[in-house]
């Protein structure tokens, strides 16, 4: 990292053979989603995120340091009013009270000047109704907007009957050219090879420290 960076994370760098990976212990992600995004995107500043299933603005949140420390612009989508209220009181970026399955993402992106290549998409909606995360994925304008990194919660490790949802989202995202980098017990993490150089992520395919 450049010496010009305002934040020094030098003491947080781990080495796994030839892999340099910054842990970002200040992140509130439960399963290191936010550090994964930052490492794949080489600690990018002023990026864009879409947080489908925002929940609490800080607890187990995957975008709080993207916003606060790296200057990212983004939007949270959340169906629970108390989370939306708390988010909008304590975060710079907006959280919209909406159903992730019916929200007009394209209209929001256009009105708020989101780029066609958005840096991070989180899909983490509580599984109610059944296969809610898959329904949210289908609602997104995937033919018109792309996402450099995607984390998708399928929870097939918790409930084997959700394996069909995991298979469906893999079929959809692979058909759009995304690469499945991390096959987690409860989440899949994807990268867009059109936007992210292979050397940024290829070493993360099978390294145990990136699995959970």
PDB file of C-alpha atoms in Angstrom:
ATOM      1  CA  UNK A   1       0.000   0.000   0.000  1.00  0.00           C
ATOM      2  CA  UNK A   2       1.038   3.541  -0.638  1.00  0.00           C
ATOM      3  CA  UNK A   3       2.631   5.582   2.120  1.00  0.00           C
ATOM      4  CA  UNK A   4       0.169   8.273   1.185  1.00  0.00           C
ATOM      5  CA  UNK A   5      -2.766   6.286   2.567  1.00  0.00           C
ATOM      6  CA  UNK A   6      -4.386   8.030   5.493  1.00  0.00           C
ATOM      7  CA  UNK A   7      -4.937   4.753   7.361  1.00  0.00           C
ATOM      8  CA  UNK A   8      -1.982   2.505   8.150  1.00  0.00           C
ATOM      9  CA  UNK A   9      -2.952  -1.159   8.191  1.00  0.00           C
ATOM     10  CA  UNK A  10       0.628  -2.393   7.975  1.00  0.00           C
ATOM     11  CA  UNK A  11       0.465  -4.287  11.280  1.00  0.00           C
ATOM     12  CA  UNK A  12      -2.644  -6.147  10.158  1.00  0.00           C
ATOM     13  CA  UNK A  13      -1.042  -7.880   7.179  1.00  0.00           C
ATOM     14  CA  UNK A  14      -0.817 -11.669   7.373  1.00  0.00           C
ATOM     15  CA  UNK A  15       1.386 -13.805   5.158  1.00  0.00           C
ATOM     16  CA  UNK A  16       0.294 -17.152   3.755  1.00  0.00           C
ATOM     17  CA  UNK A  17       3.273 -18.186   1.664  1.00  0.00           C
ATOM     18  CA  UNK A  18       3.214 -15.608  -1.135  1.00  0.00           C
ATOM     19  CA  UNK A  19      -0.237 -14.178  -0.294  1.00  0.00           C
ATOM     20  CA  UNK A  20      -0.546 -10.816   1.407  1.00  0.00           C
ATOM     21  CA  UNK A  21      -3.934 -10.386   3.023  1.00  0.00           C
ATOM     22  CA  UNK A  22      -5.103  -7.514   5.214  1.00  0.00           C
ATOM     23  CA  UNK A  23      -7.432  -8.699   7.978  1.00  0.00           C
ATOM     24  CA  UNK A  24      -9.119  -5.362   8.824  1.00  0.00           C
ATOM     25  CA  UNK A  25     -10.010  -6.337  12.414  1.00  0.00           C
ATOM     26  CA  UNK A  26     -12.111  -3.188  12.752  1.00  0.00           C
ATOM     27  CA  UNK A  27     -14.607  -4.674  10.270  1.00  0.00           C
ATOM     28  CA  UNK A  28     -17.850  -5.928  11.796  1.00  0.00           C
ATOM     29  CA  UNK A  29     -18.380  -8.651   9.183  1.00  0.00           C
ATOM     30  CA  UNK A  30     -19.183 -11.993  10.757  1.00  0.00           C
ATOM     31  CA  UNK A  31     -17.383 -14.030   8.104  1.00  0.00           C
ATOM     32  CA  UNK A  32     -14.805 -11.564   6.702  1.00  0.00           C
ATOM     33  CA  UNK A  33     -16.893 -10.459   3.732  1.00  0.00           C
ATOM     34  CA  UNK A  34     -15.744  -6.846   3.988  1.00  0.00           C
ATOM     35  CA  UNK A  35     -12.011  -7.699   4.231  1.00  0.00           C
ATOM     36  CA  UNK A  36     -12.470 -10.017   1.240  1.00  0.00           C
ATOM     37  CA  UNK A  37     -13.983  -7.186  -0.802  1.00  0.00           C
ATOM     38  CA  UNK A  38     -11.196  -4.787   0.127  1.00  0.00           C
ATOM     39  CA  UNK A  39      -8.434  -7.282  -0.609  1.00  0.00           C
ATOM     40  CA  UNK A  40      -9.861  -8.333  -3.979  1.00  0.00           C
ATOM     41  CA  UNK A  41     -10.300  -4.683  -4.966  1.00  0.00           C
ATOM     42  CA  UNK A  42      -6.847  -3.741  -3.624  1.00  0.00           C
ATOM     43  CA  UNK A  43      -8.178  -1.526  -0.830  1.00  0.00           C
ATOM     44  CA  UNK A  44     -10.108   0.666  -3.235  1.00  0.00           C
ATOM     45  CA  UNK A  45     -11.301   4.082  -2.155  1.00  0.00           C
ATOM     46  CA  UNK A  46     -14.476   5.862  -3.295  1.00  0.00           C
ATOM     47  CA  UNK A  47     -16.183   2.719  -4.528  1.00  0.00           C
ATOM     48  CA  UNK A  48     -19.877   1.822  -4.709  1.00  0.00           C
ATOM     49  CA  UNK A  49     -21.850  -0.859  -2.878  1.00  0.00           C
ATOM     50  CA  UNK A  50     -25.382  -2.269  -2.868  1.00  0.00           C
ATOM     51  CA  UNK A  51     -26.330  -3.905   0.424  1.00  0.00           C
ATOM     52  CA  UNK A  52     -29.421  -6.071  -0.042  1.00  0.00           C
ATOM     53  CA  UNK A  53     -30.488  -6.993   3.464  1.00  0.00           C
ATOM     54  CA  UNK A  54     -28.785  -4.172   5.357  1.00  0.00           C
ATOM     55  CA  UNK A  55     -29.963  -5.123   8.847  1.00  0.00           C
ATOM     56  CA  UNK A  56     -28.062  -3.304  11.650  1.00  0.00           C
ATOM     57  CA  UNK A  57     -25.803  -0.401  10.536  1.00  0.00           C
ATOM     58  CA  UNK A  58     -22.778  -1.782  12.418  1.00  0.00           C
ATOM     59  CA  UNK A  59     -23.362  -5.162  14.072  1.00  0.00           C
ATOM     60  CA  UNK A  60     -22.443  -7.942  11.625  1.00  0.00           C
ATOM     61  CA  UNK A  61     -22.425  -5.315   8.876  1.00  0.00           C
ATOM     62  CA  UNK A  62     -20.400  -5.732   5.674  1.00  0.00           C
ATOM     63  CA  UNK A  63     -20.126  -2.116   4.509  1.00  0.00           C
ATOM     64  CA  UNK A  64     -19.449   0.118   7.517  1.00  0.00           C
ATOM     65  CA  UNK A  65     -15.691   0.548   6.997  1.00  0.00           C
ATOM     66  CA  UNK A  66     -16.156   0.738   3.225  1.00  0.00           C
ATOM     67  CA  UNK A  67     -18.238   3.830   3.926  1.00  0.00           C
ATOM     68  CA  UNK A  68     -16.414   5.354   6.904  1.00  0.00           C
ATOM     69  CA  UNK A  69     -12.766   4.639   6.145  1.00  0.00           C
ATOM     70  CA  UNK A  70     -12.686   4.225   2.372  1.00  0.00           C
ATOM     71  CA  UNK A  71     -15.255   6.811   1.306  1.00  0.00           C
ATOM     72  CA  UNK A  72     -17.595   4.484  -0.538  1.00  0.00           C
ATOM     73  CA  UNK A  73     -21.042   5.517  -1.745  1.00  0.00           C
ATOM     74  CA  UNK A  74     -23.827   3.002  -1.442  1.00  0.00           C
ATOM     75  CA  UNK A  75     -27.346   2.035  -0.558  1.00  0.00           C
ATOM     76  CA  UNK A  76     -28.850  -0.426   1.904  1.00  0.00           C
ATOM     77  CA  UNK A  77     -32.143  -2.179   1.233  1.00  0.00           C
ATOM     78  CA  UNK A  78     -33.965  -3.288   4.377  1.00  0.00           C
ATOM     79  CA  UNK A  79     -37.538  -4.310   5.140  1.00  0.00           C
ATOM     80  CA  UNK A  80     -37.453  -3.778   8.919  1.00  0.00           C
ATOM     81  CA  UNK A  81     -38.323  -0.141   9.799  1.00  0.00           C
ATOM     82  CA  UNK A  82     -36.335  -0.001  13.051  1.00  0.00           C
ATOM     83  CA  UNK A  83     -33.135  -1.042  11.270  1.00  0.00           C
ATOM     84  CA  UNK A  84     -33.724   1.527   8.522  1.00  0.00           C
ATOM     85  CA  UNK A  85     -34.269   4.278  11.088  1.00  0.00           C
ATOM     86  CA  UNK A  86     -31.126   3.381  13.021  1.00  0.00           C
ATOM     87  CA  UNK A  87     -29.072   3.067   9.843  1.00  0.00           C
ATOM     88  CA  UNK A  88     -30.127   6.471   8.549  1.00  0.00           C
ATOM     89  CA  UNK A  89     -29.391   8.106  11.895  1.00  0.00           C
ATOM     90  CA  UNK A  90     -25.872   6.719  12.166  1.00  0.00           C
ATOM     91  CA  UNK A  91     -24.583   6.203   8.624  1.00  0.00           C
ATOM     92  CA  UNK A  92     -23.774   8.632   5.834  1.00  0.00           C
ATOM     93  CA  UNK A  93     -25.204   6.539   3.014  1.00  0.00           C
ATOM     94  CA  UNK A  94     -28.908   5.883   2.683  1.00  0.00           C
ATOM     95  CA  UNK A  95     -30.847   2.820   3.736  1.00  0.00           C
ATOM     96  CA  UNK A  96     -34.146   2.425   1.900  1.00  0.00           C
ATOM     97  CA  UNK A  97     -37.185   0.856   3.531  1.00  0.00           C
ATOM     98  CA  UNK A  98     -38.215  -1.610   0.841  1.00  0.00           C
ATOM     99  CA  UNK A  99     -38.898  -5.222  -0.057  1.00  0.00           C
ATOM    100  CA  UNK A 100     -35.783  -6.572  -1.779  1.00  0.00           C
ATOM    101  CA  UNK A 101     -37.982  -8.741  -4.019  1.00  0.00           C
ATOM    102  CA  UNK A 102     -39.943  -5.852  -5.543  1.00  0.00           C
ATOM    103  CA  UNK A 103     -37.559  -2.886  -5.214  1.00  0.00           C
ATOM    104  CA  UNK A 104     -36.826  -1.090  -8.504  1.00  0.00           C
ATOM    105  CA  UNK A 105     -33.030  -1.276  -8.436  1.00  0.00           C
ATOM    106  CA  UNK A 106     -32.568   0.042 -11.957  1.00  0.00           C
ATOM    107  CA  UNK A 107     -34.620   3.154 -11.254  1.00  0.00           C
ATOM    108  CA  UNK A 108     -32.682   3.813  -8.043  1.00  0.00           C
ATOM    109  CA  UNK A 109     -29.313   3.317  -9.743  1.00  0.00           C
ATOM    110  CA  UNK A 110     -30.225   5.666 -12.575  1.00  0.00           C
ATOM    111  CA  UNK A 111     -31.617   8.399 -10.324  1.00  0.00           C
ATOM    112  CA  UNK A 112     -28.568   8.261  -8.042  1.00  0.00           C
ATOM    113  CA  UNK A 113     -25.937   8.009 -10.788  1.00  0.00           C
ATOM    114  CA  UNK A 114     -24.579   4.608  -9.835  1.00  0.00           C
ATOM    115  CA  UNK A 115     -21.942   3.370 -12.276  1.00  0.00           C
ATOM    116  CA  UNK A 116     -22.677   0.451 -14.581  1.00  0.00           C
ATOM    117  CA  UNK A 117     -19.851  -1.420 -12.835  1.00  0.00           C
ATOM    118  CA  UNK A 118     -20.706  -1.398  -9.123  1.00  0.00           C
ATOM    119  CA  UNK A 119     -17.938  -2.562  -6.817  1.00  0.00           C
ATOM    120  CA  UNK A 120     -19.795  -4.710  -4.287  1.00  0.00           C
ATOM    121  CA  UNK A 121     -23.164  -6.445  -4.069  1.00  0.00           C
ATOM    122  CA  UNK A 122     -24.285  -8.134  -0.853  1.00  0.00           C
ATOM    123  CA  UNK A 123     -27.358 -10.368  -0.900  1.00  0.00           C
ATOM    124  CA  UNK A 124     -28.233 -11.421   2.637  1.00  0.00           C
ATOM    125  CA  UNK A 125     -31.998 -11.393   3.159  1.00  0.00           C
ATOM    126  CA  UNK A 126     -33.561 -13.505   5.895  1.00  0.00           C
ATOM    127  CA  UNK A 127     -34.998 -16.671   4.365  1.00  0.00           C
ATOM    128  CA  UNK A 128     -38.603 -15.516   4.565  1.00  0.00           C
ATOM    129  CA  UNK A 129     -40.258 -16.174   2.208  1.00  0.00           C
ATOM    130  CA  UNK A 130     -38.481 -19.333   1.141  1.00  0.00           C
ATOM    131  CA  UNK A 131     -35.557 -18.709  -1.226  1.00  0.00           C
ATOM    132  CA  UNK A 132     -35.728 -14.974  -0.506  1.00  0.00           C
ATOM    133  CA  UNK A 133     -32.107 -14.348  -1.516  1.00  0.00           C
ATOM    134  CA  UNK A 134     -32.623 -15.977  -4.894  1.00  0.00           C
ATOM    135  CA  UNK A 135     -35.733 -13.855  -5.474  1.00  0.00           C
ATOM    136  CA  UNK A 136     -33.727 -10.711  -4.648  1.00  0.00           C
ATOM    137  CA  UNK A 137     -30.985 -11.733  -7.072  1.00  0.00           C
ATOM    138  CA  UNK A 138     -33.505 -12.246  -9.867  1.00  0.00           C
ATOM    139  CA  UNK A 139     -34.984  -8.790  -9.215  1.00  0.00           C
ATOM    140  CA  UNK A 140     -31.645  -7.061  -9.882  1.00  0.00           C
ATOM    141  CA  UNK A 141     -30.927  -5.664 -13.384  1.00  0.00           C
ATOM    142  CA  UNK A 142     -28.052  -8.092 -14.007  1.00  0.00           C
ATOM    143  CA  UNK A 143     -28.080  -7.534 -17.757  1.00  0.00           C
ATOM    144  CA  UNK A 144     -27.482  -3.799 -17.357  1.00  0.00           C
ATOM    145  CA  UNK A 145     -25.324  -3.513 -14.228  1.00  0.00           C
ATOM    146  CA  UNK A 146     -22.358  -5.596 -13.162  1.00  0.00           C
ATOM    147  CA  UNK A 147     -20.760  -6.077  -9.753  1.00  0.00           C
ATOM    148  CA  UNK A 148     -17.047  -6.526  -9.185  1.00  0.00           C
ATOM    149  CA  UNK A 149     -17.553  -8.621  -6.022  1.00  0.00           C
ATOM    150  CA  UNK A 150     -20.717 -10.415  -4.888  1.00  0.00           C
ATOM    151  CA  UNK A 151     -21.395 -12.178  -1.594  1.00  0.00           C
ATOM    152  CA  UNK A 152     -24.537 -14.307  -1.663  1.00  0.00           C
ATOM    153  CA  UNK A 153     -25.968 -16.053   1.393  1.00  0.00           C
ATOM    154  CA  UNK A 154     -27.571 -19.415   0.604  1.00  0.00           C
ATOM    155  CA  UNK A 155     -27.362 -21.177   4.020  1.00  0.00           C
ATOM    156  CA  UNK A 156     -27.281 -24.630   2.435  1.00  0.00           C
ATOM    157  CA  UNK A 157     -24.913 -25.678   5.201  1.00  0.00           C
ATOM    158  CA  UNK A 158     -27.630 -24.983   7.754  1.00  0.00           C
ATOM    159  CA  UNK A 159     -30.502 -26.464   5.784  1.00  0.00           C
ATOM    160  CA  UNK A 160     -29.846 -29.031   3.055  1.00  0.00           C
ATOM    161  CA  UNK A 161     -33.167 -28.188   1.381  1.00  0.00           C
ATOM    162  CA  UNK A 162     -31.656 -24.828   0.405  1.00  0.00           C
ATOM    163  CA  UNK A 163     -29.123 -26.547  -1.825  1.00  0.00           C
ATOM    164  CA  UNK A 164     -31.398 -26.015  -4.829  1.00  0.00           C
ATOM    165  CA  UNK A 165     -31.261 -22.258  -4.205  1.00  0.00           C
ATOM    166  CA  UNK A 166     -27.469 -22.439  -4.034  1.00  0.00           C
ATOM    167  CA  UNK A 167     -27.407 -24.301  -7.342  1.00  0.00           C
ATOM    168  CA  UNK A 168     -29.797 -21.819  -8.954  1.00  0.00           C
ATOM    169  CA  UNK A 169     -27.788 -18.724  -7.995  1.00  0.00           C
ATOM    170  CA  UNK A 170     -24.611 -20.448  -9.195  1.00  0.00           C
ATOM    171  CA  UNK A 171     -26.234 -21.152 -12.541  1.00  0.00           C
ATOM    172  CA  UNK A 172     -27.457 -17.559 -12.862  1.00  0.00           C
ATOM    173  CA  UNK A 173     -24.215 -15.842 -11.888  1.00  0.00           C
ATOM    174  CA  UNK A 174     -21.957 -18.178 -13.836  1.00  0.00           C
ATOM    175  CA  UNK A 175     -24.135 -17.596 -16.912  1.00  0.00           C
ATOM    176  CA  UNK A 176     -23.359 -13.887 -16.576  1.00  0.00           C
ATOM    177  CA  UNK A 177     -19.641 -14.649 -16.533  1.00  0.00           C
ATOM    178  CA  UNK A 178     -18.925 -14.327 -12.813  1.00  0.00           C
ATOM    179  CA  UNK A 179     -16.285 -16.522 -11.182  1.00  0.00           C
ATOM    180  CA  UNK A 180     -17.097 -18.407  -7.975  1.00  0.00           C
ATOM    181  CA  UNK A 181     -14.023 -17.830  -5.816  1.00  0.00           C
ATOM    182  CA  UNK A 182     -15.149 -18.948  -2.338  1.00  0.00           C
ATOM    183  CA  UNK A 183     -17.640 -21.777  -1.844  1.00  0.00           C
ATOM    184  CA  UNK A 184     -18.568 -21.325   1.791  1.00  0.00           C
ATOM    185  CA  UNK A 185     -20.805 -23.388   4.020  1.00  0.00           C
ATOM    186  CA  UNK A 186     -23.464 -20.673   4.041  1.00  0.00           C
ATOM    187  CA  UNK A 187     -22.280 -18.162   1.425  1.00  0.00           C
ATOM    188  CA  UNK A 188     -20.790 -18.018  -2.063  1.00  0.00           C
ATOM    189  CA  UNK A 189     -18.363 -15.225  -2.953  1.00  0.00           C
ATOM    190  CA  UNK A 190     -18.052 -14.192  -6.583  1.00  0.00           C
ATOM    191  CA  UNK A 191     -15.769 -11.954  -8.634  1.00  0.00           C
ATOM    192  CA  UNK A 192     -16.344 -10.339 -12.020  1.00  0.00           C
ATOM    193  CA  UNK A 193     -13.295 -11.254 -14.148  1.00  0.00           C
ATOM    194  CA  UNK A 194     -14.197  -8.502 -16.605  1.00  0.00           C
ATOM    195  CA  UNK A 195     -13.474  -5.902 -13.935  1.00  0.00           C
ATOM    196  CA  UNK A 196     -10.996  -7.560 -11.550  1.00  0.00           C
ATOM    197  CA  UNK A 197      -7.588  -8.879 -12.672  1.00  0.00           C
ATOM    198  CA  UNK A 198      -7.080 -12.568 -12.019  1.00  0.00           C
ATOM    199  CA  UNK A 199      -4.022 -11.988  -9.855  1.00  0.00           C
ATOM    200  CA  UNK A 200      -6.260 -10.144  -7.368  1.00  0.00           C
ATOM    201  CA  UNK A 201      -8.258 -13.259  -6.494  1.00  0.00           C
ATOM    202  CA  UNK A 202      -7.017 -16.491  -8.077  1.00  0.00           C
ATOM    203  CA  UNK A 203      -4.924 -17.369  -5.022  1.00  0.00           C
ATOM    204  CA  UNK A 204      -8.053 -17.275  -2.855  1.00  0.00           C
ATOM    205  CA  UNK A 205      -9.831 -20.206  -4.502  1.00  0.00           C
ATOM    206  CA  UNK A 206      -8.657 -22.953  -2.152  1.00  0.00           C
ATOM    207  CA  UNK A 207      -6.734 -21.315   0.684  1.00  0.00           C
ATOM    208  CA  UNK A 208      -8.319 -22.422   3.958  1.00  0.00           C
ATOM    209  CA  UNK A 209      -8.082 -19.008   5.621  1.00  0.00           C
ATOM    210  CA  UNK A 210     -10.658 -17.643   3.197  1.00  0.00           C
ATOM    211  CA  UNK A 211     -13.170 -20.373   3.941  1.00  0.00           C
ATOM    212  CA  UNK A 212     -15.616 -20.450   6.819  1.00  0.00           C
TER     213      UNK A 212
END
